[in-house]
Amino acid sequence: MLHLLDQSADALRAWFTGHGEREYRAGQVLKWLFEKRASTFEEMTDLPKPLRDALAADFRIFASSIATHRHAADGTEKLLLELADGHRIECVLIREHARRTICISTQVGCAMGCVFCASGLDGVVRNLTTGEIVEQMLQLARLLDADDRLSNVVVMGMGEPLANLAALLPALEIAASPTGLGISPRRITISTVGLPPAIDRLTADKHQYHLAVSLHAPNDALRNQLVPVNKNIGIQEILAAADRYFEASGRRLTFEYVLLGGLNDQPSHARQLAALLKERAALLNVIPYNPVAGLPYQTPSEAARERFTEILTRAGVNVQVRLRKGDKIDAACGQLRRSLVQQAAGVSQPVTPHRA
Ligand code: SAH
């Protein structure tokens, strides 16, 4: 059985012509999948029954099953999907005013090793396929009312998106395509730890996606501690690659900064960060640390957070504090998967280790 969502439009058209059918049938299937959110071929009633049966014999639409589905009071919903090989990934639907944003994963686990992040604590298992990335979008779209549509995609779930560009880019093309989800590329954000060669590839390919770079520290000594892959890269290289992306795309950059109490939240850090960012047309997204069970980090006090952001704002940096959505359902990347693995292993911990 082939995973339907892993097939390119060309491959799908070729399947139909190989079965003595016209190519436009491929478009009908896509319409059923992305517009009408069908989950079976049986539902695709404008296809002849023998054709539906032939499709069902060769393809499965969803290769994953929903292992856990959580709802938060703020309208956020989180799915833990079990893939065909038993590995689990997370994806989230965030409802905010008219926006319907989904947060999707690109890898099982993560190799970057950011010390405060639940996703990478056990390293990376494998890259997701294009179909597995698209499937998260469809599973989340199916949670919406029929007349509601996804408006934004953030690639901020488990994994490092730029370490799996080969699968991610075709998936985002489907997200942006009028025959796919029809989401403007400008409403698609790729969040990266900062891998310059891969950022340069996005630049060269002239993508219009919004780029968010996870900085988390204003100097290499501290960033090497918090984001271990930085040892081989360095902040200046990352900023230079991000600048090239900005120049080529005209898209304002976002920098993310997880605020860890006592570690990277001091006034001296804010001043150094301001020096790095103030000349750039960039938005700084400050994210208070979302506690991960078993990790020793602290969410900074509100006073520390305000002191930090005020220094940056005064220096002319455009700062936004990202309020947590769905933290009662472990919505930060990698947390739900981890809390369920730990529960299964008998590690006692509250489901929401929330210290803020
Ligand atoms: N690998 C990509 C996408 C990861 S997740 C990246 O590094 O950007 C998206 C954001 O969530 C990143 O900025 C990541 O550092 C942040 N994050 C991870 N764990 C967190 C936690 N426990 N609390 C708050 N933010 C966290």
mmCIF file of C-alpha atoms and ligand atoms in Angstrom:
data_model
loop_
_atom_site.group_PDB
_atom_site.id
_atom_site.type_symbol
_atom_site.label_atom_id
_atom_site.label_comp_id
_atom_site.label_asym_id
_atom_site.label_seq_id
_atom_site.Cartn_x
_atom_site.Cartn_y
_atom_site.Cartn_z
ATOM 1 C CA MET A 1 0.000 0.000 0.000
ATOM 2 C CA LEU A 2 1.250 3.444 -0.903
ATOM 3 C CA HIS A 3 0.699 6.528 1.221
ATOM 4 C CA LEU A 4 -1.495 8.720 -0.968
ATOM 5 C CA LEU A 5 -0.159 11.933 0.581
ATOM 6 C CA ASP A 6 3.389 10.935 -0.338
ATOM 7 C CA GLN A 7 2.516 10.922 -4.048
ATOM 8 C CA SER A 8 3.352 13.946 -6.148
ATOM 9 C CA ALA A 9 0.553 15.343 -8.327
ATOM 10 C CA ASP A 10 2.442 13.908 -11.342
ATOM 11 C CA ALA A 11 2.612 10.455 -9.776
ATOM 12 C CA LEU A 12 -1.081 10.549 -8.974
ATOM 13 C CA ARG A 13 -1.986 11.591 -12.518
ATOM 14 C CA ALA A 14 0.238 8.792 -13.834
ATOM 15 C CA TRP A 15 -1.613 6.291 -11.648
ATOM 16 C CA PHE A 16 -4.900 7.323 -13.226
ATOM 17 C CA THR A 17 -3.641 7.179 -16.795
ATOM 18 C CA GLY A 18 -2.081 3.789 -15.959
ATOM 19 C CA HIS A 19 -5.563 2.657 -14.978
ATOM 20 C CA GLY A 20 -7.091 3.859 -18.234
ATOM 21 C CA GLU A 21 -8.562 6.952 -16.597
ATOM 22 C CA ARG A 22 -8.308 10.634 -17.415
ATOM 23 C CA GLU A 23 -5.803 12.810 -15.530
ATOM 24 C CA TYR A 24 -8.468 15.134 -14.156
ATOM 25 C CA ARG A 25 -9.453 12.357 -11.747
ATOM 26 C CA ALA A 26 -6.340 13.267 -9.710
ATOM 27 C CA GLY A 27 -7.792 16.736 -9.219
ATOM 28 C CA GLN A 28 -11.054 15.243 -8.036
ATOM 29 C CA VAL A 29 -9.228 13.209 -5.400
ATOM 30 C CA LEU A 30 -7.276 16.252 -4.211
ATOM 31 C CA LYS A 31 -10.492 18.218 -3.926
ATOM 32 C CA TRP A 32 -12.025 15.525 -1.775
ATOM 33 C CA LEU A 33 -8.952 15.429 0.446
ATOM 34 C CA PHE A 34 -8.215 19.098 0.908
ATOM 35 C CA GLU A 35 -11.572 20.797 0.421
ATOM 36 C CA LYS A 36 -14.030 18.255 1.695
ATOM 37 C CA ARG A 37 -11.615 16.606 4.141
ATOM 38 C CA ALA A 38 -12.571 13.091 3.141
ATOM 39 C CA SER A 39 -10.846 10.287 4.995
ATOM 40 C CA THR A 40 -11.946 7.375 2.762
ATOM 41 C CA PHE A 41 -12.160 6.793 -0.984
ATOM 42 C CA GLU A 42 -15.708 5.539 -0.449
ATOM 43 C CA GLU A 43 -16.792 9.124 0.273
ATOM 44 C CA MET A 44 -15.514 10.317 -3.141
ATOM 45 C CA THR A 45 -18.874 9.771 -4.764
ATOM 46 C CA ASP A 46 -18.153 11.493 -8.073
ATOM 47 C CA LEU A 47 -15.620 8.737 -8.845
ATOM 48 C CA PRO A 48 -17.022 5.489 -10.243
ATOM 49 C CA LYS A 49 -17.232 2.756 -7.639
ATOM 50 C CA PRO A 50 -14.680 0.427 -9.367
ATOM 51 C CA LEU A 51 -12.225 3.329 -9.430
ATOM 52 C CA ARG A 52 -12.753 4.004 -5.728
ATOM 53 C CA ASP A 53 -12.115 0.324 -5.045
ATOM 54 C CA ALA A 54 -8.934 0.366 -7.151
ATOM 55 C CA LEU A 55 -7.688 3.427 -5.271
ATOM 56 C CA ALA A 56 -8.465 1.810 -1.929
ATOM 57 C CA ALA A 57 -6.546 -1.300 -2.998
ATOM 58 C CA ASP A 58 -3.395 0.690 -3.823
ATOM 59 C CA PHE A 59 -3.404 3.637 -1.433
ATOM 60 C CA ARG A 60 -4.112 4.485 2.130
ATOM 61 C CA ILE A 61 -5.064 8.085 2.844
ATOM 62 C CA PHE A 62 -4.000 8.270 6.465
ATOM 63 C CA ALA A 63 -0.919 6.324 7.495
ATOM 64 C CA SER A 64 -1.239 7.462 11.099
ATOM 65 C CA SER A 65 -3.861 7.022 13.761
ATOM 66 C CA ILE A 66 -4.812 9.418 16.531
ATOM 67 C CA ALA A 67 -3.277 8.008 19.725
ATOM 68 C CA THR A 68 -4.379 10.894 21.959
ATOM 69 C CA HIS A 69 -6.555 13.938 21.385
ATOM 70 C CA ARG A 70 -6.516 16.716 23.973
ATOM 71 C CA HIS A 71 -8.641 19.857 24.200
ATOM 72 C CA ALA A 72 -7.678 22.952 26.168
ATOM 73 C CA ALA A 73 -10.163 25.489 27.479
ATOM 74 C CA ASP A 74 -8.706 28.164 25.160
ATOM 75 C CA GLY A 75 -9.761 26.163 22.072
ATOM 76 C CA THR A 76 -6.332 24.638 21.446
ATOM 77 C CA GLU A 77 -6.392 20.999 20.448
ATOM 78 C CA LYS A 78 -3.435 18.693 20.347
ATOM 79 C CA LEU A 79 -3.059 15.386 18.566
ATOM 80 C CA LEU A 80 -0.544 12.697 19.301
ATOM 81 C CA LEU A 81 -0.334 10.718 16.062
ATOM 82 C CA GLU A 82 0.964 7.181 15.891
ATOM 83 C CA LEU A 83 2.796 6.570 12.634
ATOM 84 C CA ALA A 84 2.780 3.298 10.707
ATOM 85 C CA ASP A 85 6.027 2.212 12.388
ATOM 86 C CA GLY A 86 4.705 2.941 15.884
ATOM 87 C CA HIS A 87 6.630 6.191 16.431
ATOM 88 C CA ARG A 88 4.652 9.104 17.736
ATOM 89 C CA ILE A 89 4.570 12.767 16.752
ATOM 90 C CA GLU A 90 2.623 15.779 17.922
ATOM 91 C CA CYS A 91 0.705 18.492 16.164
ATOM 92 C CA VAL A 92 -1.498 21.284 17.444
ATOM 93 C CA LEU A 93 -4.461 23.403 16.304
ATOM 94 C CA ILE A 94 -4.594 26.872 17.863
ATOM 95 C CA ARG A 95 -7.771 28.929 17.584
ATOM 96 C CA GLU A 96 -7.155 32.621 18.092
ATOM 97 C CA HIS A 97 -9.810 35.104 16.978
ATOM 98 C CA ALA A 98 -10.286 34.460 13.251
ATOM 99 C CA ARG A 99 -6.982 32.619 12.979
ATOM 100 C CA ARG A 100 -6.721 28.861 12.784
ATOM 101 C CA THR A 101 -3.042 28.102 13.162
ATOM 102 C CA ILE A 102 -1.560 24.652 13.079
ATOM 103 C CA CYS A 103 1.800 23.685 14.508
ATOM 104 C CA ILE A 104 3.357 20.661 12.822
ATOM 105 C CA SER A 105 6.346 18.367 13.348
ATOM 106 C CA THR A 106 9.047 17.451 10.839
ATOM 107 C CA GLN A 107 10.969 14.705 12.642
ATOM 108 C CA VAL A 108 10.458 12.005 15.244
ATOM 109 C CA GLY A 109 12.577 13.511 18.027
ATOM 110 C CA CYS A 110 15.270 16.083 17.273
ATOM 111 C CA ALA A 111 19.043 16.062 16.969
ATOM 112 C CA MET A 112 19.682 19.692 17.939
ATOM 113 C CA GLY A 113 19.814 19.011 21.678
ATOM 114 C CA CYS A 114 18.503 22.375 22.971
ATOM 115 C CA VAL A 115 18.819 21.736 26.694
ATOM 116 C CA PHE A 116 15.366 23.069 27.676
ATOM 117 C CA CYS A 117 13.334 21.338 24.942
ATOM 118 C CA ALA A 118 11.401 18.108 25.448
ATOM 119 C CA SER A 119 11.597 17.055 21.788
ATOM 120 C CA GLY A 120 15.311 16.422 21.647
ATOM 121 C CA LEU A 121 15.909 14.806 25.016
ATOM 122 C CA ASP A 122 16.168 11.376 23.407
ATOM 123 C CA GLY A 123 17.764 12.504 20.149
ATOM 124 C CA VAL A 124 16.329 12.078 16.675
ATOM 125 C CA VAL A 125 14.785 8.816 15.458
ATOM 126 C CA ARG A 126 14.039 9.711 11.843
ATOM 127 C CA ASN A 127 12.810 12.323 9.409
ATOM 128 C CA LEU A 128 9.121 12.433 8.605
ATOM 129 C CA THR A 129 8.066 11.859 5.003
ATOM 130 C CA THR A 130 6.224 14.514 3.003
ATOM 131 C CA GLY A 131 3.045 12.478 3.422
ATOM 132 C CA GLU A 132 3.461 12.352 7.196
ATOM 133 C CA ILE A 133 3.871 16.126 7.300
ATOM 134 C CA VAL A 134 0.829 16.748 5.063
ATOM 135 C CA GLU A 135 -1.149 14.235 7.067
ATOM 136 C CA GLN A 136 -0.780 16.325 10.220
ATOM 137 C CA MET A 137 -2.311 19.256 8.349
ATOM 138 C CA LEU A 138 -5.268 17.175 7.209
ATOM 139 C CA GLN A 139 -5.830 15.542 10.602
ATOM 140 C CA LEU A 140 -5.922 19.011 12.188
ATOM 141 C CA ALA A 141 -8.117 20.486 9.436
ATOM 142 C CA ARG A 142 -10.614 17.726 10.152
ATOM 143 C CA LEU A 143 -11.034 19.101 13.685
ATOM 144 C CA LEU A 144 -12.515 22.310 12.257
ATOM 145 C CA ASP A 145 -16.170 22.898 11.475
ATOM 146 C CA ALA A 146 -16.915 22.274 7.776
ATOM 147 C CA ASP A 147 -17.146 26.016 7.035
ATOM 148 C CA ASP A 148 -13.943 26.877 8.911
ATOM 149 C CA ARG A 149 -10.485 26.899 7.287
ATOM 150 C CA LEU A 150 -6.872 26.685 8.357
ATOM 151 C CA SER A 151 -5.262 30.107 8.011
ATOM 152 C CA ASN A 152 -1.679 29.732 9.274
ATOM 153 C CA VAL A 153 0.970 27.050 9.560
ATOM 154 C CA VAL A 154 3.902 27.178 11.944
ATOM 155 C CA VAL A 155 6.575 24.529 11.570
ATOM 156 C CA MET A 156 7.430 24.599 15.252
ATOM 157 C CA GLY A 157 6.570 21.106 16.398
ATOM 158 C CA MET A 158 9.020 18.308 17.006
ATOM 159 C CA GLY A 159 12.229 18.301 15.022
ATOM 160 C CA GLU A 160 14.421 20.725 13.128
ATOM 161 C CA PRO A 161 12.605 21.662 9.900
ATOM 162 C CA LEU A 162 15.763 22.709 8.089
ATOM 163 C CA ALA A 163 17.282 19.286 8.756
ATOM 164 C CA ASN A 164 14.438 17.759 6.724
ATOM 165 C CA LEU A 165 13.933 20.271 3.912
ATOM 166 C CA ALA A 166 13.656 17.540 1.277
ATOM 167 C CA ALA A 167 10.384 16.331 2.791
ATOM 168 C CA LEU A 168 9.220 19.663 4.181
ATOM 169 C CA LEU A 169 9.329 21.775 1.024
ATOM 170 C CA PRO A 170 6.970 19.560 -1.024
ATOM 171 C CA ALA A 171 4.636 19.420 2.003
ATOM 172 C CA LEU A 172 4.582 23.214 2.271
ATOM 173 C CA GLU A 173 3.968 23.478 -1.458
ATOM 174 C CA ILE A 174 0.826 21.425 -0.925
ATOM 175 C CA ALA A 175 -0.132 23.645 2.019
ATOM 176 C CA ALA A 176 0.250 26.727 -0.179
ATOM 177 C CA SER A 177 -1.215 25.324 -3.382
ATOM 178 C CA PRO A 178 -4.737 26.302 -4.470
ATOM 179 C CA THR A 179 -5.342 22.582 -5.076
ATOM 180 C CA GLY A 180 -4.014 21.838 -1.580
ATOM 181 C CA LEU A 181 -4.839 23.871 1.517
ATOM 182 C CA GLY A 182 -4.514 27.238 -0.222
ATOM 183 C CA ILE A 183 -2.668 28.910 2.644
ATOM 184 C CA SER A 184 -0.625 31.935 1.595
ATOM 185 C CA PRO A 185 3.141 31.247 1.914
ATOM 186 C CA ARG A 186 3.288 34.453 3.954
ATOM 187 C CA ARG A 187 1.194 32.739 6.586
ATOM 188 C CA ILE A 188 3.559 29.789 6.776
ATOM 189 C CA THR A 189 6.379 30.094 9.303
ATOM 190 C CA ILE A 190 9.438 27.882 9.405
ATOM 191 C CA SER A 191 11.167 27.974 12.774
ATOM 192 C CA THR A 192 14.806 26.928 12.817
ATOM 193 C CA VAL A 193 17.620 26.544 15.296
ATOM 194 C CA GLY A 194 19.663 28.315 12.589
ATOM 195 C CA LEU A 195 21.398 26.131 9.991
ATOM 196 C CA PRO A 196 23.046 28.605 7.549
ATOM 197 C CA PRO A 197 23.440 26.340 4.484
ATOM 198 C CA ALA A 198 19.768 25.347 4.690
ATOM 199 C CA ILE A 199 18.690 28.976 5.207
ATOM 200 C CA ASP A 200 20.711 29.816 2.093
ATOM 201 C CA ARG A 201 18.860 27.108 0.197
ATOM 202 C CA LEU A 202 15.542 28.712 1.148
ATOM 203 C CA THR A 203 16.968 32.038 -0.004
ATOM 204 C CA ALA A 204 18.153 30.622 -3.329
ATOM 205 C CA ASP A 205 14.804 28.901 -3.936
ATOM 206 C CA LYS A 206 13.080 32.275 -3.461
ATOM 207 C CA HIS A 207 10.588 31.045 -0.922
ATOM 208 C CA GLN A 208 8.163 33.509 0.609
ATOM 209 C CA TYR A 209 7.821 31.631 3.873
ATOM 210 C CA HIS A 210 8.200 33.516 7.085
ATOM 211 C CA LEU A 211 11.477 32.562 8.784
ATOM 212 C CA ALA A 212 11.826 32.419 12.562
ATOM 213 C CA VAL A 213 15.260 31.830 14.043
ATOM 214 C CA SER A 214 15.570 30.422 17.553
ATOM 215 C CA LEU A 215 18.353 32.479 19.089
ATOM 216 C CA HIS A 216 17.920 32.010 22.859
ATOM 217 C CA ALA A 217 21.233 33.684 23.746
ATOM 218 C CA PRO A 218 22.995 36.914 22.797
ATOM 219 C CA ASN A 219 26.543 35.500 22.754
ATOM 220 C CA ASP A 220 28.170 32.280 21.594
ATOM 221 C CA ALA A 221 29.428 31.217 25.034
ATOM 222 C CA LEU A 222 25.882 31.116 26.391
ATOM 223 C CA ARG A 223 24.309 29.825 23.174
ATOM 224 C CA ASN A 224 26.811 26.947 23.072
ATOM 225 C CA GLN A 225 25.457 25.886 26.472
ATOM 226 C CA LEU A 226 21.768 26.224 25.652
ATOM 227 C CA VAL A 227 21.820 25.189 21.988
ATOM 228 C CA PRO A 228 24.720 22.745 21.645
ATOM 229 C CA VAL A 229 24.740 22.687 17.813
ATOM 230 C CA ASN A 230 25.786 26.319 18.004
ATOM 231 C CA LYS A 231 29.365 25.229 18.753
ATOM 232 C CA ASN A 232 29.768 24.338 15.080
ATOM 233 C CA ILE A 233 27.922 27.359 13.727
ATOM 234 C CA GLY A 234 28.025 30.610 15.718
ATOM 235 C CA ILE A 235 25.557 33.463 16.058
ATOM 236 C CA GLN A 236 27.205 35.741 13.468
ATOM 237 C CA GLU A 237 26.966 33.081 10.737
ATOM 238 C CA ILE A 238 23.300 32.560 11.541
ATOM 239 C CA LEU A 239 22.487 36.264 11.559
ATOM 240 C CA ALA A 240 24.313 36.690 8.250
ATOM 241 C CA ALA A 241 22.296 33.859 6.654
ATOM 242 C CA ALA A 242 19.068 35.274 8.099
ATOM 243 C CA ASP A 243 19.957 38.714 6.687
ATOM 244 C CA ARG A 244 20.481 37.171 3.244
ATOM 245 C CA TYR A 245 17.032 35.587 3.504
ATOM 246 C CA PHE A 246 15.526 38.930 4.465
ATOM 247 C CA GLU A 247 17.246 40.744 1.608
ATOM 248 C CA ALA A 248 16.116 38.205 -0.968
ATOM 249 C CA SER A 249 12.575 37.681 0.296
ATOM 250 C CA GLY A 250 11.754 41.054 1.828
ATOM 251 C CA ARG A 251 10.110 39.093 4.617
ATOM 252 C CA ARG A 252 10.696 40.532 8.049
ATOM 253 C CA LEU A 253 12.560 38.057 10.226
ATOM 254 C CA THR A 254 11.463 36.782 13.598
ATOM 255 C CA PHE A 255 13.934 35.802 16.281
ATOM 256 C CA GLU A 256 12.763 33.573 19.097
ATOM 257 C CA TYR A 257 14.175 33.755 22.578
ATOM 258 C CA VAL A 258 13.086 31.283 25.241
ATOM 259 C CA LEU A 259 13.473 33.094 28.530
ATOM 260 C CA LEU A 260 15.073 30.861 31.167
ATOM 261 C CA GLY A 261 15.051 32.270 34.693
ATOM 262 C CA GLY A 262 18.529 33.225 35.933
ATOM 263 C CA LEU A 263 20.206 31.891 32.777
ATOM 264 C CA ASN A 264 19.579 34.179 29.809
ATOM 265 C CA ASP A 265 17.161 36.741 31.293
ATOM 266 C CA GLN A 266 19.535 39.249 32.878
ATOM 267 C CA PRO A 267 19.713 42.936 31.900
ATOM 268 C CA SER A 268 23.182 42.345 30.449
ATOM 269 C CA HIS A 269 21.696 39.709 28.130
ATOM 270 C CA ALA A 270 18.955 42.094 27.038
ATOM 271 C CA ARG A 271 21.519 44.790 26.246
ATOM 272 C CA GLN A 272 23.692 42.398 24.218
ATOM 273 C CA LEU A 273 20.637 41.135 22.389
ATOM 274 C CA ALA A 274 19.527 44.684 21.631
ATOM 275 C CA ALA A 275 22.947 45.395 20.140
ATOM 276 C CA LEU A 276 22.568 42.365 17.856
ATOM 277 C CA LEU A 277 19.019 43.079 16.730
ATOM 278 C CA LYS A 278 18.378 46.807 16.769
ATOM 279 C CA GLU A 279 19.737 47.445 13.264
ATOM 280 C CA ARG A 280 17.634 44.630 11.849
ATOM 281 C CA ALA A 281 14.066 44.819 10.630
ATOM 282 C CA ALA A 282 13.137 41.975 12.913
ATOM 283 C CA LEU A 283 10.589 40.964 15.473
ATOM 284 C CA LEU A 284 11.809 39.428 18.703
ATOM 285 C CA ASN A 285 9.491 36.801 20.098
ATOM 286 C CA VAL A 286 10.182 36.291 23.796
ATOM 287 C CA ILE A 287 8.835 32.937 24.983
ATOM 288 C CA PRO A 288 8.753 32.337 28.740
ATOM 289 C CA TYR A 289 10.145 28.842 29.367
ATOM 290 C CA ASN A 290 7.408 26.242 29.479
ATOM 291 C CA PRO A 291 8.506 23.780 32.182
ATOM 292 C CA VAL A 292 9.450 20.269 31.083
ATOM 293 C CA ALA A 293 9.236 17.542 33.724
ATOM 294 C CA GLY A 294 12.673 16.483 34.904
ATOM 295 C CA LEU A 295 14.499 19.560 33.606
ATOM 296 C CA PRO A 296 15.974 22.035 36.087
ATOM 297 C CA TYR A 297 15.058 25.300 34.306
ATOM 298 C CA GLN A 298 12.815 28.013 35.715
ATOM 299 C CA THR A 299 10.185 30.206 34.143
ATOM 300 C CA PRO A 300 11.338 33.759 34.885
ATOM 301 C CA SER A 301 9.232 35.965 37.133
ATOM 302 C CA GLU A 302 7.003 38.523 35.477
ATOM 303 C CA ALA A 303 9.243 41.254 36.853
ATOM 304 C CA ALA A 304 12.331 39.708 35.260
ATOM 305 C CA ARG A 305 10.478 39.318 31.995
ATOM 306 C CA GLU A 306 9.331 42.921 31.984
ATOM 307 C CA ARG A 307 12.793 44.208 32.878
ATOM 308 C CA PHE A 308 14.211 42.162 29.996
ATOM 309 C CA THR A 309 11.699 43.266 27.369
ATOM 310 C CA GLU A 310 11.795 46.897 28.469
ATOM 311 C CA ILE A 311 15.533 47.178 27.834
ATOM 312 C CA LEU A 312 15.006 45.828 24.331
ATOM 313 C CA THR A 313 12.003 48.003 23.582
ATOM 314 C CA ARG A 314 13.874 51.110 24.738
ATOM 315 C CA ALA A 315 16.736 50.174 22.428
ATOM 316 C CA GLY A 316 14.291 50.144 19.508
ATOM 317 C CA VAL A 317 13.771 46.394 19.154
ATOM 318 C CA ASN A 318 10.280 45.237 18.228
ATOM 319 C CA VAL A 319 9.475 42.803 21.051
ATOM 320 C CA GLN A 320 6.501 40.555 21.527
ATOM 321 C CA VAL A 321 5.962 38.178 24.436
ATOM 322 C CA ARG A 322 4.395 34.998 23.159
ATOM 323 C CA LEU A 323 1.675 33.940 25.533
ATOM 324 C CA ARG A 324 1.342 30.262 26.003
ATOM 325 C CA LYS A 325 -1.491 28.494 24.315
ATOM 326 C CA GLY A 326 -2.671 25.136 25.464
ATOM 327 C CA ASP A 327 -0.051 24.641 28.145
ATOM 328 C CA LYS A 328 -2.531 22.629 30.210
ATOM 329 C CA ILE A 329 -2.421 20.011 27.464
ATOM 330 C CA ASP A 330 1.381 19.901 27.166
ATOM 331 C CA ALA A 331 1.213 21.818 23.912
ATOM 332 C CA ALA A 332 4.891 22.819 23.838
ATOM 333 C CA CYS A 333 6.807 20.716 21.384
ATOM 334 C CA GLY A 334 7.602 17.204 22.468
ATOM 335 C CA GLN A 335 5.897 17.513 25.816
ATOM 336 C CA LEU A 336 2.808 15.402 25.267
ATOM 337 C CA ARG A 337 4.732 12.547 23.714
ATOM 338 C CA ARG A 338 7.195 12.668 26.561
ATOM 339 C CA SER A 339 4.654 12.897 29.364
ATOM 340 C CA LEU A 340 2.800 9.871 27.982
ATOM 341 C CA VAL A 341 6.016 7.885 27.572
ATOM 342 C CA GLN A 342 6.908 8.720 31.157
ATOM 343 C CA GLN A 343 3.457 7.824 32.441
ATOM 344 C CA ALA A 344 3.733 4.498 30.651
ATOM 345 C CA ALA A 345 7.124 3.986 32.247
ATOM 346 C CA GLY A 346 5.670 4.737 35.666
ATOM 347 C CA VAL A 347 7.531 8.015 36.161
ATOM 348 C CA SER A 348 5.282 10.009 38.440
ATOM 349 C CA GLN A 349 4.744 13.567 37.367
ATOM 350 C CA PRO A 350 1.860 15.963 37.022
ATOM 351 C CA VAL A 351 0.491 16.216 33.488
ATOM 352 C CA THR A 352 1.012 19.967 33.586
ATOM 353 C CA PRO A 353 4.271 20.731 35.324
ATOM 354 C CA HIS A 354 3.446 24.422 35.417
ATOM 355 C CA ARG A 355 5.520 26.560 37.717
ATOM 356 C CA ALA A 356 4.952 30.006 36.271
HETATM 357 N N1 SAH B 1 13.802 23.191 15.781
HETATM 358 C C1 SAH B 1 13.044 24.391 15.523
HETATM 359 C C2 SAH B 1 11.581 24.235 15.883
HETATM 360 C C3 SAH B 1 11.445 23.888 17.318
HETATM 361 S S1 SAH B 1 10.196 24.354 18.368
HETATM 362 C C4 SAH B 1 13.662 25.543 16.299
HETATM 363 O O1 SAH B 1 14.615 25.328 17.023
HETATM 364 O O2 SAH B 1 13.205 26.672 16.131
HETATM 365 C C5 SAH B 1 9.775 26.014 18.264
HETATM 366 C C6 SAH B 1 10.263 26.883 19.399
HETATM 367 O O3 SAH B 1 9.881 26.392 20.700
HETATM 368 C C7 SAH B 1 11.769 26.998 19.407
HETATM 369 O O4 SAH B 1 12.117 28.356 19.518
HETATM 370 C C8 SAH B 1 12.137 26.229 20.655
HETATM 371 O O5 SAH B 1 13.370 26.632 21.160
HETATM 372 C C9 SAH B 1 10.969 26.559 21.573
HETATM 373 N N2 SAH B 1 10.884 25.684 22.754
HETATM 374 C C10 SAH B 1 11.314 24.413 22.883
HETATM 375 N N3 SAH B 1 11.106 23.957 24.134
HETATM 376 C C11 SAH B 1 10.537 24.964 24.829
HETATM 377 C C12 SAH B 1 10.097 25.107 26.183
HETATM 378 N N4 SAH B 1 10.195 24.118 27.050
HETATM 379 N N5 SAH B 1 9.567 26.288 26.555
HETATM 380 C C13 SAH B 1 9.433 27.298 25.655
HETATM 381 N N6 SAH B 1 9.839 27.216 24.368
HETATM 382 C C14 SAH B 1 10.389 26.067 23.953
#
